[in-house]
Amino acid sequence: MPFPRPEPGAGAGAAPAGPPPGCPAHAAGAGPGGGADGLRRLFGPEADTDPMRLYEKLRSEHGPVAPVLLPGDVRVWLVLGHRENLEVARTPSLFSRDSRYWHAMREGRIPPDHPLAPLTTWQPLCVFADGMEHQRLRQALTDSLSRFESRGIRRYVIRFTHQLIDGFENAGQADLVEQFADQLPLRVITQLFGMEEEYGPQLVKAAKDMIQGTETAVESNDFITDTLQRLVERKRVEPAHDVASKLIEHPAGLSDDEVREHLRVTLVSANEPTVNLIANTLRMLLTDRRFRATLAGGHMTLPDALEQVLWDEPPMTTNIGRWATGDTQLAGRKIKAGDMLVLGLAAGNVDPAVRPDLSVPLHGNRSHLAFSAGPHECPGRDLGRAIADTGLDTLLSRLPDLRLAVPHEELRWDSALMSRRLVALPTSFTPPRQAGRARPGETSMSARQPLPPPQPVPGAAVGTQTRRPPPPGEAPAAGAVSPSEPARGTGWAAVKRRLRGRGR
């Protein structure tokens, strides 16, 4: 689709003029990533091939804050420094989440069919609010989610993990991106929302398309919105124990539009990052000898391993966006009122000012930018951690001899405006019957072996008793565990035993 191209300097709040002659930024215009005024694009061949390399070029050319172009050659600022990212994220009085400040939006340069429209068009939800209104809306969302973090999210994760593994286990091989990581988070989320399971695959496809900012992003966004609108209408009439009903019932008194939009932002913010977190952790486990040996040697727990991945390969590379409420400065750059800023999460995580040596592990350090920061820190972060932690543990308890089926040099990524996605992760393993392993629910030697004590998922209650799932429509009891649920630690204990013989 044709995109509107702004004239340099157009509008009272337009970004500053291009760099002076001789500036390294001019040279960028000659390459595949160069655009108007020699600014580099955050989309297209250069960004898609190696976004991290692009970020380092921008850092060397401009410092911690760089002028760049988004689709339609819309001029924005990319924040590359760790400290500068925190400053923007934690100062909503200067850098608001309200996109109505954006001069490009006010001047009609972001029409409804623009790829950025689903991510930047103002809507009545906490993502675009600040101050008291943001607190009201976000509190309703976090309160509603917390009702389930303490009432058996693990149970849903384990159920769907087993279902997915059942579909490929006997083949002895699987693409763990397409057949596992892509599928698990949204299946859990739709269950928590109170949706029928058949919605899962369609929403997986639509959410992926929307977050990548493709030409069909608007259509995908419309599909998600329509689906959630029908859900809200149904829950108004037939409330149950689910996130949609809890949002409707919350004392904050959300309208139907507000309920729908908060379900949408939760779906998107919890799904795509969790998909990437699962895939990236599995890839590092199967290809990174140091990472594998540290985990196998007991020097790093699974939660610590997830945090290391969130530092090294954050699920979202950038976060759109913040808008300057007035003229200000950031790292010596003159930011004008209405300018848009993009948080460079991946770039900030490797800022030499905070990580001079990237080879040094950061066990348990949660000061990364993977979930952004400040009052708008990702509301789905704990849900994502719980899904990834429990899903990986369950997967590895079923497939303890999991191994990469292709040379790691053959792995490929798709890069988009806000994320870098592993395309496929081909793996192989011994089918359970050949390995003499029992399927879940069957008696096996490993099931009779002593197991490590359970480790709780953040925010989730973990029970020790075995219960049958409740009848449809009945709320699960706190700490409910399905009959096939493995004890915590089983999968990683098996991996440790296997890797101690290989990781040296």
XYZ file of C-alpha atoms in Angstrom:
504
model
C 0.000 0.000 0.000
C 1.299 3.523 -0.659
C 2.477 5.364 2.445
C 2.344 9.139 2.946
C 5.815 10.627 3.012
C 6.229 13.727 5.184
C 8.105 16.694 3.851
C 11.321 17.455 5.769
C 10.554 19.992 8.490
C 6.787 19.856 7.886
C 4.583 20.807 10.800
C 5.221 22.948 13.808
C 6.315 19.945 15.868
C 8.335 18.163 13.195
C 11.584 16.475 14.100
C 14.802 18.450 13.718
C 16.337 18.855 10.287
C 18.725 16.262 8.895
C 22.402 16.050 9.852
C 24.876 18.550 8.446
C 27.100 17.695 5.462
C 29.874 15.327 6.423
C 27.898 13.697 9.218
C 28.135 9.881 9.107
C 24.342 9.720 8.919
C 24.511 11.056 5.357
C 26.436 7.998 4.275
C 23.600 5.810 5.481
C 21.409 7.110 2.697
C 23.471 5.315 0.086
C 22.834 1.886 1.587
C 19.706 -0.303 1.614
C 18.652 1.089 4.992
C 19.007 4.778 4.059
C 16.009 7.039 3.674
C 15.087 10.705 3.759
C 17.908 13.028 4.826
C 20.253 10.054 5.055
C 18.498 8.669 8.137
C 18.496 4.945 8.656
C 15.244 3.014 8.517
C 14.089 0.666 11.275
C 12.437 -1.416 8.563
C 13.635 -2.870 5.294
C 16.723 -4.934 4.338
C 19.287 -3.501 6.753
C 17.006 -3.718 9.786
C 15.651 -7.131 8.806
C 19.062 -8.695 8.188
C 20.703 -7.823 11.495
C 18.880 -5.348 13.750
C 21.500 -5.548 16.512
C 24.228 -4.537 14.088
C 22.052 -1.642 12.945
C 21.594 -0.492 16.542
C 25.352 -0.471 17.087
C 25.865 1.550 13.903
C 23.332 4.069 15.141
C 25.001 4.174 18.558
C 28.405 4.871 17.025
C 26.974 7.521 14.672
C 24.610 9.326 17.034
C 25.191 8.202 20.618
C 22.408 7.040 22.964
C 19.568 8.742 21.029
C 19.351 8.481 17.218
C 16.992 9.930 14.573
C 15.504 7.121 12.458
C 12.611 6.390 10.104
C 9.574 4.154 10.588
C 7.296 2.846 7.779
C 6.194 5.679 5.535
C 9.536 7.344 6.346
C 7.991 8.828 9.465
C 10.750 10.499 11.492
C 11.155 9.421 15.120
C 13.855 9.083 17.786
C 15.267 5.672 18.727
C 16.521 5.518 22.319
C 19.604 3.282 22.466
C 21.069 3.924 25.911
C 20.016 1.939 28.963
C 19.881 5.019 31.205
C 18.080 7.041 28.539
C 15.479 4.294 28.065
C 14.768 4.355 31.789
C 14.556 8.133 31.779
C 11.949 8.120 29.020
C 9.963 5.209 30.461
C 9.900 6.627 33.977
C 9.062 10.245 33.148
C 5.536 10.313 31.705
C 5.269 14.034 32.437
C 7.850 14.636 29.684
C 7.364 11.530 27.542
C 3.705 10.565 27.479
C 2.024 7.398 26.261
C -0.856 9.490 24.886
C -0.418 9.352 21.102
C -2.644 12.381 20.645
C 0.490 14.456 21.309
C 2.058 13.083 18.113
C 2.274 15.732 15.397
C 2.261 13.076 12.652
C -1.079 11.805 13.948
C -2.537 15.287 14.361
C -1.484 16.270 10.849
C -3.151 13.216 9.260
C 0.067 11.494 8.236
C -0.945 8.266 9.999
C -4.226 7.286 8.307
C -6.274 4.318 9.538
C -4.707 1.987 6.952
C -1.110 2.829 7.948
C 0.878 -0.115 9.425
C 1.582 1.953 12.527
C -2.085 2.752 13.124
C -2.945 -0.371 15.196
C -0.015 0.384 17.505
C -0.364 4.163 17.802
C -4.003 5.197 17.332
C -5.297 6.445 20.678
C -7.766 4.139 22.397
C -9.421 4.125 25.831
C -7.003 1.812 27.590
C -4.162 2.052 30.059
C -1.488 1.815 27.357
C -2.408 5.301 26.101
C -3.171 6.910 29.472
C -1.091 8.597 32.141
C -1.657 9.762 35.708
C -4.844 8.921 37.592
C -6.646 7.570 34.542
C -3.758 5.198 33.873
C -3.837 4.018 37.488
C -7.591 3.370 37.321
C -7.389 1.326 34.138
C -4.180 -0.537 34.912
C -5.362 -1.447 38.410
C -8.453 -3.065 36.929
C -6.265 -5.104 34.585
C -3.674 -6.176 37.138
C -6.346 -7.021 39.722
C -8.194 -9.193 37.201
C -5.033 -11.011 36.121
C -3.910 -11.573 39.706
C -7.082 -13.559 40.399
C -5.635 -16.274 38.177
C -1.921 -16.073 38.973
C -2.853 -17.479 42.383
C -5.430 -19.989 41.134
C -3.715 -22.436 38.861
C -2.208 -20.853 35.737
C 0.302 -23.695 35.870
C -2.548 -26.130 35.457
C -3.561 -24.603 32.133
C 0.034 -24.390 30.919
C 0.701 -28.031 31.680
C -2.537 -29.205 30.097
C -1.830 -27.459 26.794
C 1.860 -28.379 26.842
C 0.930 -32.055 27.059
C -1.635 -31.644 24.280
C 0.935 -30.067 21.992
C 3.590 -32.688 22.723
C 1.043 -35.457 22.142
C 0.731 -34.184 18.579
C 4.390 -34.701 17.644
C 5.998 -36.906 20.287
C 5.785 -40.208 18.402
C 7.454 -38.714 15.320
C 10.723 -38.220 17.183
C 11.127 -34.766 15.680
C 9.423 -31.375 15.875
C 9.799 -27.740 14.976
C 9.511 -26.293 18.453
C 8.693 -22.824 17.151
C 5.721 -23.726 14.979
C 4.545 -26.740 16.973
C 5.190 -25.510 20.500
C 6.312 -21.931 21.216
C 3.906 -20.408 18.682
C 0.945 -22.285 20.103
C 1.263 -22.465 23.879
C 0.918 -18.874 25.184
C -2.236 -17.906 23.330
C -3.945 -21.183 24.167
C -3.394 -20.430 27.835
C -4.442 -16.801 27.446
C -7.680 -17.617 25.608
C -8.505 -20.117 28.356
C -7.969 -17.430 30.990
C -10.139 -15.047 28.973
C -12.991 -17.561 28.945
C -12.852 -18.196 25.185
C -13.436 -21.435 23.345
C -10.233 -23.297 22.500
C -10.876 -23.180 18.745
C -10.173 -19.443 18.755
C -6.557 -20.083 19.667
C -5.016 -20.885 16.242
C -6.769 -17.972 14.481
C -5.724 -15.503 17.149
C -2.133 -16.794 17.039
C -1.943 -15.920 13.349
C -3.647 -12.540 13.714
C -1.594 -11.430 16.724
C 1.668 -12.347 14.992
C 0.677 -10.422 11.882
C -0.393 -7.322 13.790
C 2.745 -7.043 15.917
C 4.947 -7.292 12.818
C 3.352 -4.214 11.267
C 2.613 -5.880 7.928
C 0.279 -4.518 5.250
C -2.473 -6.744 6.643
C -1.865 -5.605 10.251
C -5.033 -3.491 10.238
C -7.169 -6.440 9.099
C -5.619 -8.658 11.780
C -6.283 -6.009 14.385
C -9.930 -5.797 13.267
C -10.301 -9.572 13.585
C -8.905 -9.546 17.124
C -11.098 -6.591 18.093
C -14.286 -8.155 16.688
C -13.569 -11.479 18.383
C -13.012 -9.825 21.744
C -16.080 -7.608 21.354
C -18.266 -10.698 20.971
C -16.599 -12.187 24.038
C -17.357 -9.095 26.148
C -20.983 -9.070 25.030
C -21.354 -12.719 25.970
C -19.689 -12.283 29.370
C -21.988 -9.393 30.223
C -24.843 -11.880 30.000
C -23.031 -15.039 31.176
C -20.211 -14.106 33.583
C -17.846 -16.815 34.747
C -14.449 -17.235 36.407
C -12.321 -15.628 33.706
C -10.396 -12.421 33.050
C -13.112 -10.934 30.843
C -15.750 -11.346 33.549
C -13.448 -10.008 36.266
C -12.730 -6.882 34.213
C -16.460 -6.338 33.703
C -17.130 -6.775 37.425
C -14.217 -4.614 38.624
C -15.111 -1.615 40.838
C -13.315 0.692 38.382
C -16.451 0.427 36.241
C -14.872 -0.160 32.824
C -17.038 0.338 29.744
C -17.378 -2.440 27.183
C -14.858 -0.658 24.948
C -12.395 -0.414 27.815
C -12.837 -4.076 28.726
C -12.364 -5.146 25.101
C -9.268 -3.027 24.586
C -7.623 -4.207 27.789
C -8.198 -7.792 26.764
C -6.603 -6.963 23.419
C -3.533 -5.317 24.912
C -3.086 -8.235 27.321
C -3.394 -10.739 24.502
C -0.787 -8.972 22.370
C 1.593 -7.981 25.165
C 1.605 -11.438 26.757
C 1.591 -13.581 23.612
C 4.333 -12.429 21.244
C 6.976 -11.813 23.927
C 6.261 -15.190 25.534
C 6.495 -17.001 22.201
C 9.902 -15.432 21.618
C 11.056 -16.042 25.191
C 10.273 -19.766 24.926
C 11.905 -20.097 21.512
C 14.994 -18.095 22.460
C 15.518 -20.046 25.680
C 15.257 -23.376 23.882
C 17.663 -22.198 21.195
C 20.235 -21.055 23.749
C 19.904 -24.324 25.645
C 20.482 -26.360 22.479
C 23.251 -24.257 20.909
C 25.117 -22.282 23.578
C 27.663 -24.484 25.355
C 28.345 -21.937 28.120
C 24.662 -21.374 28.817
C 24.013 -25.099 28.809
C 26.933 -25.936 31.081
C 26.023 -23.210 33.581
C 22.492 -24.543 33.826
C 23.573 -28.176 33.945
C 26.108 -27.466 36.651
C 23.481 -26.031 38.940
C 24.958 -22.525 38.811
C 21.751 -21.178 37.282
C 18.103 -22.008 37.956
C 15.426 -22.013 35.289
C 14.081 -18.599 36.381
C 17.663 -17.287 36.248
C 18.064 -18.769 32.778
C 14.958 -16.950 31.596
C 16.306 -13.664 32.963
C 19.610 -14.197 31.132
C 17.693 -14.709 27.893
C 15.682 -11.563 28.601
C 19.000 -9.692 28.757
C 20.682 -11.278 25.733
C 17.718 -11.824 23.414
C 14.752 -9.785 24.676
C 11.453 -10.938 23.137
C 10.686 -7.436 21.866
C 13.521 -5.437 20.331
C 11.731 -2.076 20.472
C 8.666 -0.559 22.081
C 6.405 1.988 20.371
C 6.111 4.631 21.599
C 6.404 7.724 23.764
C 5.520 11.277 22.740
C 7.173 14.460 23.989
C 4.710 16.667 25.855
C 6.895 19.749 25.248
C 10.299 20.823 24.023
C 13.006 19.057 26.016
C 16.438 17.455 25.764
C 17.572 13.862 25.988
C 21.258 12.943 25.895
C 21.988 16.328 24.341
C 19.341 15.895 21.629
C 16.705 18.573 21.193
C 13.370 16.784 21.347
C 10.459 18.928 20.170
C 6.888 18.789 21.417
C 4.977 16.067 19.601
C 8.064 14.078 18.584
C 7.763 10.331 18.875
C 10.353 8.227 20.703
C 10.845 4.482 20.304
C 12.322 2.602 23.250
C 15.277 0.506 22.077
C 14.912 -2.401 24.489
C 17.432 -4.736 22.840
C 19.927 -1.932 22.238
C 19.638 -0.708 25.822
C 20.274 -4.215 27.151
C 23.724 -4.281 25.490
C 24.641 -0.676 26.233
C 28.389 -0.692 26.988
C 27.715 1.748 29.825
C 25.965 -1.024 31.796
C 27.411 -4.166 30.150
C 31.019 -3.574 29.131
C 31.570 -7.339 28.902
C 28.628 -9.222 27.368
C 30.189 -12.587 28.241
C 29.631 -12.042 31.965
C 26.403 -13.806 33.056
C 23.790 -11.838 34.971
C 22.258 -14.450 37.256
C 18.961 -13.247 38.664
C 19.512 -9.642 37.560
C 16.147 -8.184 36.542
C 17.281 -4.676 35.605
C 16.989 -5.485 31.902
C 14.600 -3.580 29.644
C 12.817 -6.614 28.181
C 9.463 -5.585 29.678
C 10.160 -1.833 29.460
C 10.047 0.058 32.779
C 8.185 2.678 34.751
C 4.411 2.932 35.144
C 3.860 1.313 31.729
C 6.006 -1.743 32.333
C 4.438 -4.699 30.512
C 1.358 -5.858 32.468
C 1.762 -9.400 31.129
C 5.341 -9.909 32.308
C 4.556 -12.281 35.214
C 2.048 -14.208 33.145
C 4.652 -14.596 30.395
C 7.303 -15.771 32.840
C 4.905 -18.323 34.345
C 3.938 -19.733 30.936
C 7.554 -19.971 29.758
C 8.867 -21.432 33.012
C 6.188 -24.097 33.395
C 5.957 -24.903 29.687
C 9.707 -25.441 29.339
C 9.889 -27.551 32.481
C 7.032 -29.753 31.290
C 8.452 -30.059 27.776
C 11.845 -31.191 29.040
C 10.311 -33.700 31.436
C 8.610 -35.320 28.439
C 11.578 -35.017 26.071
C 14.747 -35.190 28.210
C 17.073 -35.997 25.277
C 15.950 -33.064 23.130
C 18.607 -31.970 20.632
C 18.947 -29.623 17.675
C 18.320 -31.428 14.373
C 20.250 -29.018 12.109
C 23.563 -27.136 12.401
C 22.956 -23.987 14.416
C 24.313 -21.919 11.508
C 21.193 -22.862 9.536
C 18.770 -21.241 11.990
C 17.032 -18.175 10.603
C 15.149 -15.204 12.041
C 12.389 -12.910 10.856
C 12.953 -9.349 11.959
C 10.081 -6.909 12.277
C 9.646 -3.436 13.659
C 9.287 -4.556 17.269
C 10.656 -8.081 17.420
C 13.177 -10.567 16.074
C 11.558 -13.944 15.713
C 13.203 -17.341 15.327
C 11.663 -18.840 12.177
C 12.053 -22.491 13.107
C 13.795 -24.693 15.666
C 14.040 -28.215 14.216
C 14.710 -30.743 16.964
C 14.886 -34.486 17.351
C 14.426 -36.802 20.313
C 13.755 -40.431 21.099
C 10.043 -41.309 20.903
C 8.750 -42.369 24.332
C 8.068 -46.009 23.526
C 11.542 -46.541 22.086
C 13.092 -44.835 25.076
C 11.062 -46.901 27.517
C 9.449 -43.793 28.961
C 5.878 -43.836 30.146
C 3.423 -41.281 28.872
C 1.893 -38.860 31.414
C -0.392 -40.666 33.787
C 1.372 -44.028 33.288
C 3.602 -45.647 35.879
C 7.293 -45.422 35.101
C 10.601 -45.843 36.908
C 11.259 -42.100 36.696
C 7.871 -41.402 38.257
C 8.908 -43.445 41.307
C 12.271 -41.725 41.743
C 12.642 -39.065 44.457
C 12.074 -35.609 43.055
C 13.403 -32.198 44.074
C 11.047 -29.977 46.092
C 8.620 -27.912 44.018
C 9.676 -24.439 42.873
C 6.823 -21.914 42.667
C 6.036 -20.022 39.514
C 6.038 -16.246 40.199
C 2.588 -15.297 41.454
C 1.126 -18.785 41.002
C -0.012 -21.148 43.735
C 1.466 -24.621 43.414
C -0.351 -27.448 45.123
C 1.103 -30.769 46.143
C -2.060 -32.802 45.879
C -3.477 -34.344 42.725
C -6.995 -33.374 41.700
C -9.193 -33.949 38.734
C -10.029 -30.934 36.547
C -13.271 -29.210 37.580
C -16.386 -29.557 35.430
C -16.722 -27.052 32.567
C -17.633 -23.592 33.867
C -16.495 -24.303 37.421
C -13.591 -22.297 38.785
C -10.447 -24.334 39.472
C -9.512 -24.627 43.105
C -6.483 -22.744 44.272
C -3.355 -24.721 43.525
C -5.241 -27.324 41.499
C -2.959 -29.738 39.665
C -3.951 -31.988 36.817
C -3.427 -35.768 37.148
C -0.699 -35.637 34.508
C 1.186 -32.718 36.027
C 4.845 -33.535 36.664
C 6.501 -32.354 39.827
C 8.456 -29.141 39.443
C 12.100 -29.614 38.608
C 11.651 -32.966 36.856
C 12.482 -31.690 33.384
C 15.495 -29.612 34.337
C 16.863 -32.318 36.600
C 16.797 -34.669 33.615
C 18.445 -32.080 31.406
C 21.151 -31.497 33.993
C 21.936 -35.210 34.157
C 22.108 -35.379 30.358
C 24.126 -32.211 29.873
C 26.735 -32.914 32.540
C 28.098 -35.489 30.154
C 28.122 -33.098 27.152
C 28.674 -29.586 28.443
C 32.344 -29.886 29.312
